Amino acid sequence: MSNKAAADELRNRLRGKLIGPDDPSYDAARMVYNRMIDRRPRLIVQCADVADVMATVKFGLEHKLLIAVRGGGHNAAGLGVCDDGLVIDLSPMNYVRVDPKKKTVLMGGGALWRDVDHATHAFGLAVPSGIISTTGVAGLTLGGGLGYLTRRYGLTIDNLLAVEMVLADGRFVTASTKEHADLFWAVRGGGGNFGVVTAFLFKAHPVDTVYGGPMMWPMEDAAEIMRWYRSFIVKAPVNISGFFAFHTVPSWSPFPEHLHRKKMCAIVWCYTGPMKRAEQVFAPIRKLKTPSLDLVGPIPHPALQSMFDRLYPPGLQWYWKADFVRTLSDEAIALHLKYALKMPTPESTMHLYPIDGAASHVKKSATPWWHRDARWAEVIVGVDPSPSKVEEIIAWAKEYWSALHPHTLGGAYINFMMEEGKDRIRATYGKNYDRLAKVKKRYDPANVFRVNQNIGPS
Ligand SMILES: Cc1cc2nc3c(=O)[nH]c(=O)nc-3n(C[C@H](O)[C@H](O)[C@H](O)COP(=O)(O)OP(=O)(O)OC[C@H]3O[C@@H](n4cnc5c(N)ncnc54)[C@H](O)[C@@H]3O)c2cc1C
């Protein structure tokens, strides 16, 4: 059978759309969030349902095609797309169903966090996720998932109850602590290595209006703020979270004109305790050093989740480097300042996300996430709209990262990594790596799902 005839046969079996290079929507369909990635798959299948996913996996196996799986397409390394292979795109499967009685949420493998936040907020509930609402549920969850609610309710994987998956042999299974428990263990941090997740079931928490937003200080105060922050946040009650950042102030409202394009340090807060106590909780923080800009106040949880979407729309050039951090020494702080002052473009940034609190109460072996003793996930991010800046943002991120790396725990959050090789993946999973490799061998011995932070079958 010719390639065209085979593709036509698959097309006839689908409810979703099959897109090839001649299709007018091909360029839009192959594009991912990071515009530095420019890959040309042979076929893209936008799956409408599980049957589509099963048919497409089977087709890929029969025709020995490299398979990439796409959720939200946000992965900076571009792992939701491949050259000359088959992309299984789950974006049409973005349904979200909330069970307010059980406080659980079921969602399709292509849902974005904004879909989830919209659906859960109507019931005063939330699932712990990340800080940009256009990120995919699938990739974020399969890598671990950290954000504003991590200190209080744990990583996103700590709230996962079950998944439905299509495996490398085309079988459909449910995995939870009761069924395929080894597989369920592996998908909670082991990435897309084990199959295509077609649905996620989460527990949700009562989170409605929170007290949050950014506070910003001038760079001259950054060392002092960072030193205060390193001891404050690790002792703070778990209903307070705040990530530290270096940023350039955007040139639009609500940022005041006199601060536009200034490099500053910031803490972006999220307090989920009783609202009537919020002002009191933040009074000593505000007294510490009056912020140049204070946008912290009551805000609906989905609004905080999407606050930075405008700053980081799809289509920018992205390069990032990451590590896990246990302690922030004075020496590390001095290095942070040195490189923050050299941020090469207005969108470039550095974030330190707190991942202590509830996330650190889970045993290292309970999920693949090994660095439960880390206090922060550090990410150094070079970003710019123009391809002409690519070399500059990469050089800055690499140099900054190399200077700080000796002050860190070694491994990094896999979702904040580019394609950096096996040693980095091993350092991330620590002693959990061998167990992941065993599960991989059991469920995907031929490494069908390898467009990811790959764990080879042991
Ligand atoms: C602007 C921005 C902000 C971010 N903020 C945060 C944050 O606050 N917290 C955080 O934890 N992370 C954050 N991330 C990182 C994010 O978690 C990763 O980029 C993640 O991979 C994105 O998931 P996705 O589904 O959108 O990606 P995709 O590019 O679609 O996929 C990423 C990986 O997951 C696999 N995959 C996707 N869908 C499936 C599926 N259904 N079944 C099996 N495998 C699948 C893919 O094969 C690929 O290997 C951010 C990323 C960006 C770009």
Short mmCIF file of N, CA and C in Angstrom, two decimals, residues 246-327:
data_model
loop_
_atom_site.label_atom_id
_atom_site.label_comp_id
_atom_site.label_asym_id
_atom_site.label_seq_id
_atom_site.Cartn_x
_atom_site.Cartn_y
_atom_site.Cartn_z
N PHE A 246 13.62 37.54 39.11
CA PHE A 246 14.19 38.76 38.53
C PHE A 246 13.43 39.00 37.23
N HIS A 247 13.02 40.24 37.03
CA HIS A 247 12.20 40.56 35.87
C HIS A 247 12.52 41.94 35.35
N THR A 248 12.13 42.20 34.12
CA THR A 248 12.13 43.56 33.61
C THR A 248 10.66 43.99 33.58
N VAL A 249 10.36 45.16 34.12
CA VAL A 249 8.95 45.57 34.23
C VAL A 249 8.37 45.82 32.83
N PRO A 250 7.25 45.18 32.51
CA PRO A 250 6.63 45.38 31.19
C PRO A 250 6.15 46.82 31.01
N SER A 251 6.08 47.22 29.74
CA SER A 251 5.70 48.62 29.45
C SER A 251 4.20 48.74 29.23
N TRP A 252 3.40 48.16 30.06
CA TRP A 252 1.96 48.34 29.95
C TRP A 252 1.29 48.34 31.31
N SER A 253 0.05 48.80 31.31
CA SER A 253 -0.73 48.87 32.54
C SER A 253 -0.96 47.44 33.05
N PRO A 254 -0.96 47.17 34.35
CA PRO A 254 -1.01 48.11 35.48
C PRO A 254 0.36 48.55 35.99
N PHE A 255 1.42 48.33 35.21
CA PHE A 255 2.75 48.70 35.69
C PHE A 255 2.95 50.20 35.47
N PRO A 256 3.33 50.96 36.52
CA PRO A 256 3.45 52.42 36.38
C PRO A 256 4.59 52.80 35.44
N GLU A 257 4.38 53.89 34.73
CA GLU A 257 5.33 54.26 33.66
C GLU A 257 6.76 54.45 34.15
N HIS A 258 6.91 55.00 35.37
CA HIS A 258 8.28 55.28 35.83
C HIS A 258 9.09 53.99 36.07
N LEU A 259 8.38 52.84 36.12
CA LEU A 259 9.12 51.58 36.31
C LEU A 259 9.31 50.81 35.00
N HIS A 260 8.65 51.25 33.95
CA HIS A 260 8.71 50.49 32.68
C HIS A 260 10.15 50.20 32.28
N ARG A 261 10.38 48.95 31.89
CA ARG A 261 11.67 48.44 31.38
C ARG A 261 12.81 48.48 32.40
N LYS A 262 12.46 48.64 33.68
CA LYS A 262 13.49 48.58 34.72
C LYS A 262 13.69 47.14 35.15
N LYS A 263 14.92 46.73 35.37
CA LYS A 263 15.18 45.41 35.95
C LYS A 263 14.88 45.49 37.45
N MET A 264 14.12 44.53 37.93
CA MET A 264 13.75 44.55 39.36
C MET A 264 13.72 43.13 39.90
N CYS A 265 13.68 43.02 41.23
CA CYS A 265 13.42 41.69 41.80
C CYS A 265 11.98 41.67 42.29
N ALA A 266 11.41 40.50 42.34
CA ALA A 266 9.99 40.39 42.70
C ALA A 266 9.73 39.12 43.50
N ILE A 267 8.67 39.16 44.28
CA ILE A 267 8.11 37.92 44.83
C ILE A 267 6.64 37.92 44.41
N VAL A 268 6.24 36.83 43.80
CA VAL A 268 4.83 36.70 43.38
C VAL A 268 4.15 35.79 44.41
N TRP A 269 3.24 36.40 45.16
CA TRP A 269 2.65 35.72 46.32
C TRP A 269 1.35 35.02 45.98
N CYS A 270 1.05 34.02 46.79
CA CYS A 270 -0.28 33.40 46.76
C CYS A 270 -0.58 32.90 48.16
N TYR A 271 -1.53 33.56 48.82
CA TYR A 271 -1.93 33.18 50.18
C TYR A 271 -3.32 32.56 50.11
N THR A 272 -3.45 31.36 50.66
CA THR A 272 -4.74 30.65 50.57
C THR A 272 -5.39 30.48 51.95
N GLY A 273 -4.90 31.24 52.93
CA GLY A 273 -5.50 31.15 54.27
C GLY A 273 -6.77 31.99 54.33
N PRO A 274 -7.33 32.17 55.55
CA PRO A 274 -8.57 32.95 55.69
C PRO A 274 -8.37 34.38 55.18
N MET A 275 -9.26 34.83 54.31
CA MET A 275 -9.11 36.14 53.65
C MET A 275 -9.08 37.27 54.68
N LYS A 276 -9.86 37.11 55.76
CA LYS A 276 -9.91 38.22 56.72
C LYS A 276 -8.58 38.41 57.46
N ARG A 277 -7.69 37.43 57.38
CA ARG A 277 -6.39 37.56 58.04
C ARG A 277 -5.29 38.03 57.08
N ALA A 278 -5.62 38.13 55.79
CA ALA A 278 -4.58 38.34 54.77
C ALA A 278 -3.77 39.63 55.00
N GLU A 279 -4.48 40.74 55.26
CA GLU A 279 -3.76 42.03 55.43
C GLU A 279 -2.78 41.93 56.60
N GLN A 280 -3.25 41.28 57.65
CA GLN A 280 -2.43 41.12 58.85
C GLN A 280 -1.18 40.27 58.54
N VAL A 281 -1.38 39.19 57.77
CA VAL A 281 -0.27 38.30 57.43
C VAL A 281 0.78 39.06 56.59
N PHE A 282 0.30 39.93 55.71
CA PHE A 282 1.23 40.60 54.80
C PHE A 282 1.80 41.91 55.37
N ALA A 283 1.25 42.39 56.50
CA ALA A 283 1.74 43.66 57.07
C ALA A 283 3.25 43.63 57.34
N PRO A 284 3.77 42.59 58.03
CA PRO A 284 5.23 42.60 58.28
C PRO A 284 6.05 42.49 57.00
N ILE A 285 5.51 41.81 55.98
CA ILE A 285 6.24 41.68 54.71
C ILE A 285 6.35 43.07 54.06
N ARG A 286 5.26 43.80 54.13
CA ARG A 286 5.24 45.14 53.50
C ARG A 286 6.14 46.12 54.25
N LYS A 287 6.29 45.88 55.56
CA LYS A 287 7.11 46.79 56.38
C LYS A 287 8.60 46.56 56.13
N LEU A 288 8.95 45.33 55.77
CA LEU A 288 10.35 44.95 55.62
C LEU A 288 11.13 45.95 54.76
N LYS A 289 10.62 46.21 53.60
CA LYS A 289 11.18 47.21 52.67
C LYS A 289 10.00 47.58 51.80
N THR A 290 9.59 48.80 51.80
CA THR A 290 8.40 49.15 51.02
C THR A 290 8.64 48.81 49.55
N PRO A 291 7.78 47.95 48.97
CA PRO A 291 7.99 47.59 47.56
C PRO A 291 7.76 48.80 46.64
N SER A 292 8.48 48.84 45.53
CA SER A 292 8.25 49.91 44.54
C SER A 292 6.89 49.70 43.88
N LEU A 293 6.47 48.46 43.83
CA LEU A 293 5.18 48.14 43.24
C LEU A 293 4.57 46.99 44.04
N ASP A 294 3.31 47.17 44.41
CA ASP A 294 2.65 46.17 45.24
C ASP A 294 1.27 45.90 44.63
N LEU A 295 1.17 44.80 43.89
CA LEU A 295 -0.12 44.47 43.26
C LEU A 295 -0.79 43.31 43.98
N VAL A 296 -0.40 43.11 45.25
CA VAL A 296 -0.93 41.96 45.98
C VAL A 296 -2.26 42.30 46.63
N GLY A 297 -3.24 41.46 46.44
CA GLY A 297 -4.56 41.68 47.02
C GLY A 297 -5.47 40.51 46.69
N PRO A 298 -6.75 40.60 47.07
CA PRO A 298 -7.67 39.50 46.77
C PRO A 298 -7.83 39.33 45.26
N ILE A 299 -7.76 38.12 44.81
CA ILE A 299 -7.83 37.85 43.36
C ILE A 299 -8.39 36.44 43.15
N PRO A 300 -9.31 36.26 42.19
CA PRO A 300 -9.81 34.90 41.94
C PRO A 300 -8.64 34.01 41.49
N HIS A 301 -8.63 32.79 41.96
CA HIS A 301 -7.51 31.90 41.65
C HIS A 301 -7.20 31.82 40.16
N PRO A 302 -8.21 31.67 39.26
CA PRO A 302 -7.87 31.60 37.83
C PRO A 302 -7.23 32.89 37.30
N ALA A 303 -7.54 34.03 37.93
CA ALA A 303 -6.94 35.30 37.47
C ALA A 303 -5.46 35.32 37.83
N LEU A 304 -5.11 34.81 39.01
CA LEU A 304 -3.68 34.75 39.37
C LEU A 304 -2.97 33.77 38.44
N GLN A 305 -3.62 32.65 38.16
CA GLN A 305 -3.04 31.62 37.29
C GLN A 305 -2.74 32.14 35.87
N SER A 306 -3.50 33.12 35.44
CA SER A 306 -3.32 33.60 34.06
C SER A 306 -2.71 35.00 34.02
N MET A 307 -2.26 35.50 35.17
CA MET A 307 -1.76 36.88 35.26
C MET A 307 -0.59 37.14 34.30
N PHE A 308 0.24 36.13 34.06
CA PHE A 308 1.43 36.36 33.23
C PHE A 308 1.29 35.82 31.80
N ASP A 309 0.09 35.39 31.45
CA ASP A 309 -0.12 34.85 30.09
C ASP A 309 0.22 35.90 29.02
N ARG A 310 -0.13 37.15 29.30
CA ARG A 310 0.11 38.21 28.31
C ARG A 310 1.61 38.45 28.11
N LEU A 311 2.35 38.28 29.19
CA LEU A 311 3.80 38.49 29.12
C LEU A 311 4.48 37.40 28.29
N TYR A 312 3.91 36.21 28.35
CA TYR A 312 4.53 35.07 27.66
C TYR A 312 3.55 34.38 26.70
N PRO A 313 3.19 35.06 25.61
CA PRO A 313 2.29 34.43 24.63
C PRO A 313 3.05 33.36 23.83
N PRO A 314 2.35 32.46 23.15
CA PRO A 314 3.05 31.49 22.31
C PRO A 314 3.80 32.21 21.19
N GLY A 315 4.89 31.60 20.74
CA GLY A 315 5.57 32.16 19.56
C GLY A 315 6.86 32.90 19.86
N LEU A 316 7.29 32.92 21.15
CA LEU A 316 8.57 33.55 21.47
C LEU A 316 9.68 32.51 21.37
N GLN A 317 10.92 32.99 21.33
CA GLN A 317 12.07 32.09 21.35
C GLN A 317 12.40 31.81 22.83
N TRP A 318 12.53 30.52 23.18
CA TRP A 318 12.76 30.15 24.58
C TRP A 318 13.98 29.26 24.72
N TYR A 319 14.77 29.54 25.76
CA TYR A 319 15.83 28.60 26.12
C TYR A 319 15.97 28.65 27.64
N TRP A 320 15.91 27.49 28.28
CA TRP A 320 16.04 27.55 29.74
C TRP A 320 16.93 26.46 30.30
N LYS A 321 17.43 26.75 31.50
CA LYS A 321 18.30 25.81 32.22
C LYS A 321 17.84 25.81 33.67
N ALA A 322 17.87 24.64 34.30
CA ALA A 322 17.27 24.54 35.62
C ALA A 322 18.10 23.68 36.57
N ASP A 323 17.76 23.77 37.84
CA ASP A 323 18.36 22.93 38.88
C ASP A 323 17.43 22.90 40.08
N PHE A 324 17.64 21.91 40.95
CA PHE A 324 16.97 21.93 42.26
C PHE A 324 17.93 22.55 43.27
N VAL A 325 17.36 23.31 44.20
CA VAL A 325 18.16 24.05 45.17
C VAL A 325 17.71 23.71 46.58
N ARG A 326 18.70 23.48 47.47
CA ARG A 326 18.36 23.22 48.88
C ARG A 326 18.66 24.46 49.73
N THR A 327 19.84 25.08 49.50
CA THR A 327 20.17 26.27 50.28
C THR A 327 20.60 27.40 49.35
#
